[in-house]
Coordinates of C-alpha atoms and ligand atoms in Angstrom, one line a residue:
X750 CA 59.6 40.9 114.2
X751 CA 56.7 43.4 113.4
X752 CA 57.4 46.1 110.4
X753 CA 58.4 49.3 112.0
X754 CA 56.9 52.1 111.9
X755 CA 57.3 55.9 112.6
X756 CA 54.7 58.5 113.8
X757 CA 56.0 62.2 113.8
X758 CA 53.9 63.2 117.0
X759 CA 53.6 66.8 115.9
X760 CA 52.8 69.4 113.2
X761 CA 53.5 72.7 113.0
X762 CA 50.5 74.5 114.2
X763 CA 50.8 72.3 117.2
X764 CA 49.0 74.4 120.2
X765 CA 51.8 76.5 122.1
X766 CA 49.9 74.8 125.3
X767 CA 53.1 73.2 127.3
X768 CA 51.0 69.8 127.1
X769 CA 52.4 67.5 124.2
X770 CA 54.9 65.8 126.3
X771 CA 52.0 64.9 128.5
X772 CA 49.4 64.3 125.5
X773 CA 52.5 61.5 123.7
X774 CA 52.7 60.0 126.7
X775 CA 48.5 59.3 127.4
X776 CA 48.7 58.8 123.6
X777 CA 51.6 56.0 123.9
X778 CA 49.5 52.6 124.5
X779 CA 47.4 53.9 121.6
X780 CA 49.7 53.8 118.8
X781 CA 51.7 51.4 120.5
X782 CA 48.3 49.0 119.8
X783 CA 48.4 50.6 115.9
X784 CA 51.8 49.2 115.4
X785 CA 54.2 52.3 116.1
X786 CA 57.3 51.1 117.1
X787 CA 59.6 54.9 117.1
X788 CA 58.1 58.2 117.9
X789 CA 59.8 60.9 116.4
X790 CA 59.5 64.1 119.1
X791 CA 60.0 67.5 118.4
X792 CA 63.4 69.9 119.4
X793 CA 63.1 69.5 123.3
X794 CA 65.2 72.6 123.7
X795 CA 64.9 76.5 124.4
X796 CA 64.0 77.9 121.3
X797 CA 65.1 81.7 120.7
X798 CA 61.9 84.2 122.0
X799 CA 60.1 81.3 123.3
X800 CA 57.7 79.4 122.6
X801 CA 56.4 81.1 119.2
X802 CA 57.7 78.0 117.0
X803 CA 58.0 74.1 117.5
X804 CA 61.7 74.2 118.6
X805 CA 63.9 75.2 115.2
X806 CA 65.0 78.3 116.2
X807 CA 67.2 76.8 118.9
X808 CA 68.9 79.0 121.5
X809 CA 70.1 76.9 124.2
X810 CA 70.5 72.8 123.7
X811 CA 71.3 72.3 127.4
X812 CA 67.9 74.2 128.8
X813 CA 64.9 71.7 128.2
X814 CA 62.9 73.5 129.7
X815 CA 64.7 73.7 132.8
X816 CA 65.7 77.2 133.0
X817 CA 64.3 80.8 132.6
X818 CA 65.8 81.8 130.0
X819 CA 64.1 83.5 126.7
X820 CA 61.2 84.6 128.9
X821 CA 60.0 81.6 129.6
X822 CA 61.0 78.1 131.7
X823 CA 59.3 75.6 129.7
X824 CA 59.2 75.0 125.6
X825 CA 56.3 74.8 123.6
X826 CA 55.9 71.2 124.6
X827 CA 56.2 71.2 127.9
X828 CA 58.9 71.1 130.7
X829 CA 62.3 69.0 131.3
X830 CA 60.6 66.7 133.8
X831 CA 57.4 65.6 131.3
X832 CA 60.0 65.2 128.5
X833 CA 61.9 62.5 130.1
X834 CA 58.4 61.2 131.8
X835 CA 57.0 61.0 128.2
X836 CA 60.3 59.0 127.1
X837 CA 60.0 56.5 129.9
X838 CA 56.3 56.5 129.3
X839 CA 57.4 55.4 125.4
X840 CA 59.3 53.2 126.7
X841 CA 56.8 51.3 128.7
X842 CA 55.1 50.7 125.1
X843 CA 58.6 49.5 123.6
X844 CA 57.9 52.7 121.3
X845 CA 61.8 54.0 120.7
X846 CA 62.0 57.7 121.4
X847 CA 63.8 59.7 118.7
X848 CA 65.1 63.2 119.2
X849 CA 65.0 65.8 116.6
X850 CA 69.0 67.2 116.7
X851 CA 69.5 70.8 115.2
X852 CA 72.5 71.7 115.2
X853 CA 73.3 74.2 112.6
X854 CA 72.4 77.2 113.9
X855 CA 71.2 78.9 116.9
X856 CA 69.2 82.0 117.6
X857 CA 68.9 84.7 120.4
X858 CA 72.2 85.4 121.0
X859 CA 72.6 86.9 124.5
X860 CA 75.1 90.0 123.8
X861 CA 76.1 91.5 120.6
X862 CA 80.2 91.8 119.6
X863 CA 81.8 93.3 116.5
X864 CA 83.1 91.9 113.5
X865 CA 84.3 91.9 110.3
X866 CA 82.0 90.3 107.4
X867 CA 81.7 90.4 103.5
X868 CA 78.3 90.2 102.4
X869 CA 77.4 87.8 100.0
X870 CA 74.6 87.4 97.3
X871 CA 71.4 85.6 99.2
X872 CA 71.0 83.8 95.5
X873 CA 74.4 82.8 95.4
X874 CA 76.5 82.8 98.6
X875 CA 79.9 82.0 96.8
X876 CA 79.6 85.7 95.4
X877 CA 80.3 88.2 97.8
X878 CA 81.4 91.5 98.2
X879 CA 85.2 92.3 98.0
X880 CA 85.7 94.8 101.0
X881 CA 85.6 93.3 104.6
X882 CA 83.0 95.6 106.7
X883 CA 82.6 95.7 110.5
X884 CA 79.3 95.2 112.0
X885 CA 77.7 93.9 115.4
X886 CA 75.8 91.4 115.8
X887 CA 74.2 89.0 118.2
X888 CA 76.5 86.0 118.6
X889 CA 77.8 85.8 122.1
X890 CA 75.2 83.3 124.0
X891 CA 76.7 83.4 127.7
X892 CA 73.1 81.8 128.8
X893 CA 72.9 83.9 131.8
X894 CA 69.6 82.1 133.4
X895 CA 71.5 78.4 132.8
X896 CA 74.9 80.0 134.8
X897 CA 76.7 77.4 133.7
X898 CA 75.1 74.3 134.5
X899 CA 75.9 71.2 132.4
X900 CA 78.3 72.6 130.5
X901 CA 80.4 76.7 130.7
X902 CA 80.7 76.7 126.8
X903 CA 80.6 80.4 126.2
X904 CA 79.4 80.4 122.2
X905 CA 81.2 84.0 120.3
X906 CA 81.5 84.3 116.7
X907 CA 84.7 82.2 116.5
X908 CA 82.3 79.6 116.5
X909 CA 79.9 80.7 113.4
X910 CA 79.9 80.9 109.5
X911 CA 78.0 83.5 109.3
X912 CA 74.8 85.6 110.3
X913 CA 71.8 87.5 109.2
X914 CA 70.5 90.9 109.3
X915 CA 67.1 92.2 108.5
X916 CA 68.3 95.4 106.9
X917 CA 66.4 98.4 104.6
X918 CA 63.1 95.8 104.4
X919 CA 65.7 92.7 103.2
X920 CA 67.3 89.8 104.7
X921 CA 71.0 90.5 104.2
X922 CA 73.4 87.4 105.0
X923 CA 77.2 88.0 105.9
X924 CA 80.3 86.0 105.7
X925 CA 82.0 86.4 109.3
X926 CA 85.9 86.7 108.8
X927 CA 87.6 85.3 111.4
X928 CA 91.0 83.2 112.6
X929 CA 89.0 79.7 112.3
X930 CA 88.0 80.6 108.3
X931 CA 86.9 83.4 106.5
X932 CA 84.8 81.2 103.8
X933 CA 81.7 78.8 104.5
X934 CA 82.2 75.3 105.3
X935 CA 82.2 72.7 101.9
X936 CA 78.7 71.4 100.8
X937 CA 78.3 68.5 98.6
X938 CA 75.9 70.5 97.0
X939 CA 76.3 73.6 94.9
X940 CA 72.3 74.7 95.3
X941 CA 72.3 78.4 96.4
X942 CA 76.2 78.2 95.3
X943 CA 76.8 77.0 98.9
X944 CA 74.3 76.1 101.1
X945 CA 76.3 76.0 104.4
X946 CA 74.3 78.9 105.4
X947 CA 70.4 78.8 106.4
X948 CA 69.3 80.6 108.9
X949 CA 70.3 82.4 111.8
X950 CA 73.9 82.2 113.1
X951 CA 75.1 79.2 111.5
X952 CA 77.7 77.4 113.3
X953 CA 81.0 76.5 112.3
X954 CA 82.1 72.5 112.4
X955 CA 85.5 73.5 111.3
X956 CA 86.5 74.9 114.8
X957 CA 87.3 71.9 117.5
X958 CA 86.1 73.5 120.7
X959 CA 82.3 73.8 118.9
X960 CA 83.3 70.2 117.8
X961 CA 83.9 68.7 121.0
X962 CA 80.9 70.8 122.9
X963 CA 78.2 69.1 120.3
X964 CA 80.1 65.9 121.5
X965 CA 80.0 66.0 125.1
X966 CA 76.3 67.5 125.0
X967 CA 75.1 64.4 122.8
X968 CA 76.5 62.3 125.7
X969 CA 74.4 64.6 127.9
X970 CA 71.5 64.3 126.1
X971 CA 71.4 60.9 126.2
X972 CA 72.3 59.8 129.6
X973 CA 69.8 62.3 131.2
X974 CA 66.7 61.3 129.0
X975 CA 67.8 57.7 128.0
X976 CA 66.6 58.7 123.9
X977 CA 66.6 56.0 121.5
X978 CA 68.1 57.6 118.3
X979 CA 68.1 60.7 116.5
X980 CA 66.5 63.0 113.6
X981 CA 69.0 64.8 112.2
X982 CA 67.6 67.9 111.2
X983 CA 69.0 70.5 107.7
X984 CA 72.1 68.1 107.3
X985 CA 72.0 69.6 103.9
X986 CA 73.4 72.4 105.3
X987 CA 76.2 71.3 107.8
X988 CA 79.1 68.9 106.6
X989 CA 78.5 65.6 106.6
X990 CA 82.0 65.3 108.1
X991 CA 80.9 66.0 111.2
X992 CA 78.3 63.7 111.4
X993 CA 80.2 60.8 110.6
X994 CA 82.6 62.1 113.6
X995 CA 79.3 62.7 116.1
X996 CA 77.2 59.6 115.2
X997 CA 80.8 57.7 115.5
X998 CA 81.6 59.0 119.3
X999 CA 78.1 58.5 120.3
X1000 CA 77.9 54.5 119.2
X1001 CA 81.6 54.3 121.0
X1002 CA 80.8 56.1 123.7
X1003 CA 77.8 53.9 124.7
X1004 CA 78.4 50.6 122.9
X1005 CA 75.1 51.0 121.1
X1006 CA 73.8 51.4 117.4
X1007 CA 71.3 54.2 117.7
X1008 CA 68.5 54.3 115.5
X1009 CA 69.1 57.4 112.9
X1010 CA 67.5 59.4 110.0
X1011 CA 68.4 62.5 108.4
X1012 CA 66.5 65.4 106.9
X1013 CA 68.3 66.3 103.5
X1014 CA 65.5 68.4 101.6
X1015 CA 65.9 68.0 98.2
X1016 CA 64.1 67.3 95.1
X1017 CA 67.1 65.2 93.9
X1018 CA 67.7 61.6 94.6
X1019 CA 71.6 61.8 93.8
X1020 CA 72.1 64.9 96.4
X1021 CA 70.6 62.8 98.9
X1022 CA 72.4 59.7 98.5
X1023 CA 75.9 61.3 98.0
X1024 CA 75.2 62.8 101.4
X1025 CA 73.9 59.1 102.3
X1026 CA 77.1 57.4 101.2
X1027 CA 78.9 60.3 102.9
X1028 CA 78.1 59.0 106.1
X1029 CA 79.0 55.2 105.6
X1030 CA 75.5 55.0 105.3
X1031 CA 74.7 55.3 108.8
X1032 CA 71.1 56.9 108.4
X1033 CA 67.9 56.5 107.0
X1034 CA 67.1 59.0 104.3
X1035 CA 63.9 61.3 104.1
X1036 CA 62.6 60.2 100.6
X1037 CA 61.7 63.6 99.8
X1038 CA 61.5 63.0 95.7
X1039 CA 59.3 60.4 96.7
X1040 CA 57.0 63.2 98.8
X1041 CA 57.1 65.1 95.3
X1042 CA 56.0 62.0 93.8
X1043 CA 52.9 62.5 95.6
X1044 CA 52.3 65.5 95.1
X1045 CA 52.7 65.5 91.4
X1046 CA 50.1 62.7 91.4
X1047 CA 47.7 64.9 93.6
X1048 CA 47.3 67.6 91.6
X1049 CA 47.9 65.5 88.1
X1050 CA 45.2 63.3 88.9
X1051 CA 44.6 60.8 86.4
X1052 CA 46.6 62.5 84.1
X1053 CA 49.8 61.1 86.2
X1054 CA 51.4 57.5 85.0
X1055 CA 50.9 55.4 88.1
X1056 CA 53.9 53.2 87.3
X1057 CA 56.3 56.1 87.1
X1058 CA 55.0 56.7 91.4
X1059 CA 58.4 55.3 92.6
X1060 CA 60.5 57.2 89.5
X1061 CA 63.6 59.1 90.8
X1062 CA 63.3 57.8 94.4
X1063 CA 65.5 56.8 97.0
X1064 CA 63.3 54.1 97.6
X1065 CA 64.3 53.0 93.8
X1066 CA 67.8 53.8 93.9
X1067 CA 68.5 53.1 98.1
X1068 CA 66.0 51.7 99.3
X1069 CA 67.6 50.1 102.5
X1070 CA 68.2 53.6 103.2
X1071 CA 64.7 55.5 102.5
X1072 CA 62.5 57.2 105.1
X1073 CA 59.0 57.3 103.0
X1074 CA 56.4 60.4 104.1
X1075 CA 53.8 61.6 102.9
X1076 CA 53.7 65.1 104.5
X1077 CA 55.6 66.7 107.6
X1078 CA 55.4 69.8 109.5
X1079 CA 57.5 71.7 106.7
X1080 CA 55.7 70.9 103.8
X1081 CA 52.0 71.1 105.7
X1082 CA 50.0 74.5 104.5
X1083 CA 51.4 77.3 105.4
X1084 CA 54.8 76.3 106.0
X1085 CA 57.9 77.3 103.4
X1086 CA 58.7 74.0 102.1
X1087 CA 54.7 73.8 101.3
X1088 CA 53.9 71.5 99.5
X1089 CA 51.1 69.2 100.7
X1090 CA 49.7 66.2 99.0
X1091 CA 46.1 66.5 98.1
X1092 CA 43.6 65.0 100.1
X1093 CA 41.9 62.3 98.1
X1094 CA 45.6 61.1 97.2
X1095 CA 46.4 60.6 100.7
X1096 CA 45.1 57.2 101.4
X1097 CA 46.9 55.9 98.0
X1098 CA 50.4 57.3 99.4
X1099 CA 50.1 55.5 102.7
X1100 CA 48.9 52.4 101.0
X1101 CA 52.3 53.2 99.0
X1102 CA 54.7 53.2 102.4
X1103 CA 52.7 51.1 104.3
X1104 CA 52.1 48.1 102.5
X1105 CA 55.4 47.3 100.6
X1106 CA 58.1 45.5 101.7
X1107 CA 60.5 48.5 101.3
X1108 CA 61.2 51.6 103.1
X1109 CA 60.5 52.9 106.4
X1110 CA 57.6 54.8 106.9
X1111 CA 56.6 57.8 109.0
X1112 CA 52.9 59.1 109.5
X1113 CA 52.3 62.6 110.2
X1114 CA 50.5 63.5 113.2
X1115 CA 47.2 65.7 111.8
X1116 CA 46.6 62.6 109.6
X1117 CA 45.9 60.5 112.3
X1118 CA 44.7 63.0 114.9
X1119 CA 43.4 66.1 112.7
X1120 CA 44.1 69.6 113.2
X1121 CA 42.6 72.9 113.0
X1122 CA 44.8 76.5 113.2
X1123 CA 44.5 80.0 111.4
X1124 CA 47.2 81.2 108.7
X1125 CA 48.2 85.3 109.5
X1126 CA 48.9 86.8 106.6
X1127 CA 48.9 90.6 107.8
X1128 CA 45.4 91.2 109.0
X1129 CA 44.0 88.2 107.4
X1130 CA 43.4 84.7 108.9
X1131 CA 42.6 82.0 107.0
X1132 CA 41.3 78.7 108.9
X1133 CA 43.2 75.7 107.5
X1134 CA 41.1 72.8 108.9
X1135 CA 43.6 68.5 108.1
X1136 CA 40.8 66.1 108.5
X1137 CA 42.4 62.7 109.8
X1138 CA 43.0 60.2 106.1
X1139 CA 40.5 58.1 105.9
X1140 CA 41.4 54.1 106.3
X1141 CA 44.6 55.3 108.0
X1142 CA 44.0 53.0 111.3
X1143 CA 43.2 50.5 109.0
X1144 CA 46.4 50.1 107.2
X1145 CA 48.2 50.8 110.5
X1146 CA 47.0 47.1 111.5
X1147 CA 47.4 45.5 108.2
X1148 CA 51.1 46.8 108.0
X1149 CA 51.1 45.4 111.9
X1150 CA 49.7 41.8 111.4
X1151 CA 49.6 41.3 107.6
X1152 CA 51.6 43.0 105.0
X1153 CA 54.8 40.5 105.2
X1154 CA 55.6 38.2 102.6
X1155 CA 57.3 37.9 98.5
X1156 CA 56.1 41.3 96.9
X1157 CA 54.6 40.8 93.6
X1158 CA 53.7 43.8 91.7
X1159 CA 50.7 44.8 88.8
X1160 CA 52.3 48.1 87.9
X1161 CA 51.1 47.5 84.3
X1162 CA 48.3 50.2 83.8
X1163 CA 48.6 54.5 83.7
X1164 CA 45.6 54.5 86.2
X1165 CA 45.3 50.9 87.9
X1166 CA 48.2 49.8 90.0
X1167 CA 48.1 47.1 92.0
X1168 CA 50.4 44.7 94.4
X1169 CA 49.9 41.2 96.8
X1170 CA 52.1 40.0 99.3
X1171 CA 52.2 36.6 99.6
X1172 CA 51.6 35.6 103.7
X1173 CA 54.3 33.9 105.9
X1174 CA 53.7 31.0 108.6
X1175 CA 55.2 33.3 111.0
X1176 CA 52.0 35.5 111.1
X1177 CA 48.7 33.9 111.1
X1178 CA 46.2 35.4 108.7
X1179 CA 49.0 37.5 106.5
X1180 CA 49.1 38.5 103.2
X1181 CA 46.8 40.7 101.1
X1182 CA 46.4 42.2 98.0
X1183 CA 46.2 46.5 97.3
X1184 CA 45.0 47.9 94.4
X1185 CA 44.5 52.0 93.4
X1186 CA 43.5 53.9 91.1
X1187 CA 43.9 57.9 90.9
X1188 CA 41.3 57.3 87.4
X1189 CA 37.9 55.2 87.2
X1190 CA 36.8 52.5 88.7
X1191 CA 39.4 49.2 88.2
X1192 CA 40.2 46.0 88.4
X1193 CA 42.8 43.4 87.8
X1194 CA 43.6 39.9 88.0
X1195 CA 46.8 39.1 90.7
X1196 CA 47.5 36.1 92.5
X1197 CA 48.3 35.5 96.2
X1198 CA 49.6 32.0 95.5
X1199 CA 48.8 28.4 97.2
X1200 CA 48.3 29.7 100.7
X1201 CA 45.4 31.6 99.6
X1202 CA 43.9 28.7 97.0
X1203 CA 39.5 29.1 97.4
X1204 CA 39.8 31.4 100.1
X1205 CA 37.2 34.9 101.0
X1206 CA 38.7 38.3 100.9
X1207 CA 37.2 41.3 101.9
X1208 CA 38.1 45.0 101.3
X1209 CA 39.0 46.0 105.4
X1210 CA 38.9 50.2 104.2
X1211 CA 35.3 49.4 103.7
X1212 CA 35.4 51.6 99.8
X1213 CA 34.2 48.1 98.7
X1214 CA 31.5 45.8 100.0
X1215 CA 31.6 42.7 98.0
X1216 CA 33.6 39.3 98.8
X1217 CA 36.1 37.7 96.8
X1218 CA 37.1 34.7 96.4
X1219 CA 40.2 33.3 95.2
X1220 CA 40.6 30.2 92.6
X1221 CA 42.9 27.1 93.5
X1222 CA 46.3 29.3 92.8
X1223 CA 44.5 31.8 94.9
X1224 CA 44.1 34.3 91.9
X1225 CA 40.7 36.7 91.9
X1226 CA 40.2 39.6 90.1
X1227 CA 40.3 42.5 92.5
X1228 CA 38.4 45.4 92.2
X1229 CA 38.6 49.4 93.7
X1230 CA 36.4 52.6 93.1
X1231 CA 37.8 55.6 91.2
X1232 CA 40.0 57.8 93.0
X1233 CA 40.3 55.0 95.7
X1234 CA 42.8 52.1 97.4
X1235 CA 41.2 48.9 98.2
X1236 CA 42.9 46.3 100.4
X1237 CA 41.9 43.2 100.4
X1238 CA 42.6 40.3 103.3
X1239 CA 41.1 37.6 105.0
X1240 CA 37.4 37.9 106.0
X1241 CA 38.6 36.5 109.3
X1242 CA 41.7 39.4 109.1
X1243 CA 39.6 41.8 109.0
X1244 CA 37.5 40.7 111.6
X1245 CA 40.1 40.8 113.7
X1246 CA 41.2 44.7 113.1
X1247 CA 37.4 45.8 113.3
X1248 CA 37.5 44.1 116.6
X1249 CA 40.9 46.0 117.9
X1250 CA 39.5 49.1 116.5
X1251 CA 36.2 48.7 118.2
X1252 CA 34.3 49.2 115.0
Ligands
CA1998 CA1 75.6 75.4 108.2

């Protein structure tokens, strides 16, 4: 078995072109080659207004780009027909295919009705006012263009929370009082006093009939575009409840584990494995403290303790459970999670998920590919331009080929950090040795053991140009440039990935 790997195949400033579906699949034998074993694909459904956003602002989960609905047929990333092409197309690279699933709200609401609400404090949604006041709103989705296809599920206010207003120049957010509640839905969490409520209208798990209509359109989903697993999108923000309940019908339903992770964004390790434990277990966590890790060390530079990088991680506390990143499209610039890990640290973070033995890493798609797009800010644009992280491909293969192997780690200096992994039989050539530092120029002493006794290493990212050679335990003192990863392998290991690379 190869380590897996992720590759979020968007960002996102992705171009509103119609073509992504089509540009994963022509891209498929590519990262297939790199070592990507899932692809993790935007929301495939009609978003509210269009195509304006990557697929968040969900209107209508049966219309994937089927219908004409919200002024348009397709999504931003293309039609119905390329989805499912681009699946197979995965598939014909054993790349698993998994779906981004958002589910706890929806936007664009087809008709408005009436109804009584309290408004609450957007600081604190447990205070709220005491009188109950009518208003209208747009939560009746009828999805006139769709006529009923797939599924008749008429979608009213019995089946939301609550909703949101812009009113007098300020997002107000009310409390919809109806026969199925009149409160939000229990968090684990108390952040924002209770966080059931995030954008939109936010839909109510409580009532059955919503229940059993995510239910039957998850078996939907999946037998019309044969998806390998799911991304679980804001379940900070929806019970976990009824997750346990969905992810539990859709294994019994089709006699198959699905492959799952789920986005709980939060700066704290215990909210996110409470939520983790929650649900059995059942799903990969985002490591977002770890993310903030990063970050920290970004901007900190060498004033940040290198062997405090895993600190407060799930990876530390969970980590059969943790889904390491470095960035994503909510935390790229310009987004409102921002909060994106400075460039020369980038190459020491994906030395960090790619070349340990633990977690499960996802790479982001402008670090591979690049990307260029302009921030509004009234009149203003401002040109962000990602420039692909340099080495990426590099460690891409050594993950692929050689980073397998005991773990032995040199976390014993504030600036110089390094770790080998030792080889197996299994894979010819494996085993290598990282070191970083986010300070001067370093080195250190580690040893790769027997297997590697008198052997010639060489640094594949190409920072450093000398050999090494190892004694009879196969122990060498490695070295790396300021500000800088190294990675050192085989001479003839290297070869190898120059040749697959083509230089
Ligand atoms: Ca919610």
């Amino acid at each position: 078995m190869n380590n897996p790997t992720m590759f979020q195949f968007f960002h996102w400033y992705y171009p509103d072109d119609g073509n992504l579906w089509n540009h994963c699949k022509e891209q498929a034998e590519r990262l297939s080659k790199l070592g990507i074993s899932h692809i993790w694909l935007p929301p495939a459904y009609k978003s509210a207004r269009g195509t304006w956003e990557p697929g968040y602002a969900v209107y209508d989960l049966f219309d994937l780009g089927e219908f004409d609905q919200q002024g348009t047929v397709r999504t931003r990333h293309g039609t119905k027909e390329q989805y499912i092409d681009c699946i197979n197309g995965l598939h014909q690279h054993n790349i698993q295919a998994i779906a981004d699933i958002v589910l706890n709200h929806k936007h664009g609401g087809d008709e408005t009705e009436k109804m009584g609400v309290r408004e609450v404090n957007t600081e604190n949604r447990k205070e709220m006012a005491d009188e109950v006041v009518e208003i209208e709103a747009h939560t009746r989705f009828t999805f006139p263009g769709r006529k009923g296809k797939y599924s008749d599920y008429v979608w009213d206010k019995e089946s939301f929370t609550g909703v949101s207003e812009m009113m007098d120049n300020r997002e107000r957010i009310f409390l919809i009082q109806h026969n199925m509640g009149d409160n939000w839905d229990q968090m684990l969490d108390d952040e924002m006093g209770n966080f059931d409520y995030l954008m939109g209208a936010d839909i109510d798990f409580r009532n059955p009939f919503v229940r059993d209509e995510m239910k039957k359109w998850g078996e939907w989903y999946i037998e019309n575009t044969n998806i390998d697993g799911f991304r679980l999108d804001a379940v900070k923000h929806i019970n976990y409840r009824f997750f346990q309940e969905w992810l539990y019908h859709m294994k019994e339903h089709f006699k198959k584990d699905f492959f799952c992770v789920s986005e709980y964004w939060s700066s704290k390790k215990d909210a996110i494995i409470s939520y983790c434990n929650a649900l059995g277990k059942q799903s990969l966590m985002y490591d977002v403290p770890l993310h903030f890790n990063f970050f920290d060390a970004g901007h900190k530079k060498r004033d940040f303790d290198m062997r405090s990088i895993f600190d407060d991680t799930v990876l530390k506390e969970l980590p059969e459970n943790s889904f390491t990143f470095v960035d994503n499209h909510d935390s790229q610039p310009g987004q409102s999670l921002e909060s994106y890990v400075d460039f020369w640290f980038q190459p020491l973070a994906y030395s960090l998920i790619l070349l340990r033995v633990k977690g499960f890493p996802c790479v982001f798609y402008p670090h591979l590919y690049g990307a260029k797009y302009d921030l509004e800010q009234g009149e203003e644009k401002y040109p962000i331009e990602i420039v692909p992280v340099p080495g990426l491909e590099y460690m891409l293969l050594v993950r692929q080929w050689f980073a397998y192997g005991d773990e032995y780690d040199y976390f014993d200096h504030s600036n110089t950090v390094g770790w080998v992994r030792k080889g197996i039989d299994e894979k010819e050539l494996s085993g290598c040795a990282v070191l970083l530092s986010n300070g001067d120029e370093g080195h250190k002493d580690m040893e790769l053991g027997d297997r590697f006794a008198g052997k010639t290493l060489v640094d594949v990212t190409g920072n450093r140009q000398e050999k090494i050679t190892t004694d009879e335990h196969g122990k060498a003192t490695f070295v790396v440039n300021g500000e800088s990863v190294s990675i050192w392998i085989l001479e003839e290991a290297a070869n190898r990935i120059h040749q697959q690379l083509g230089y």
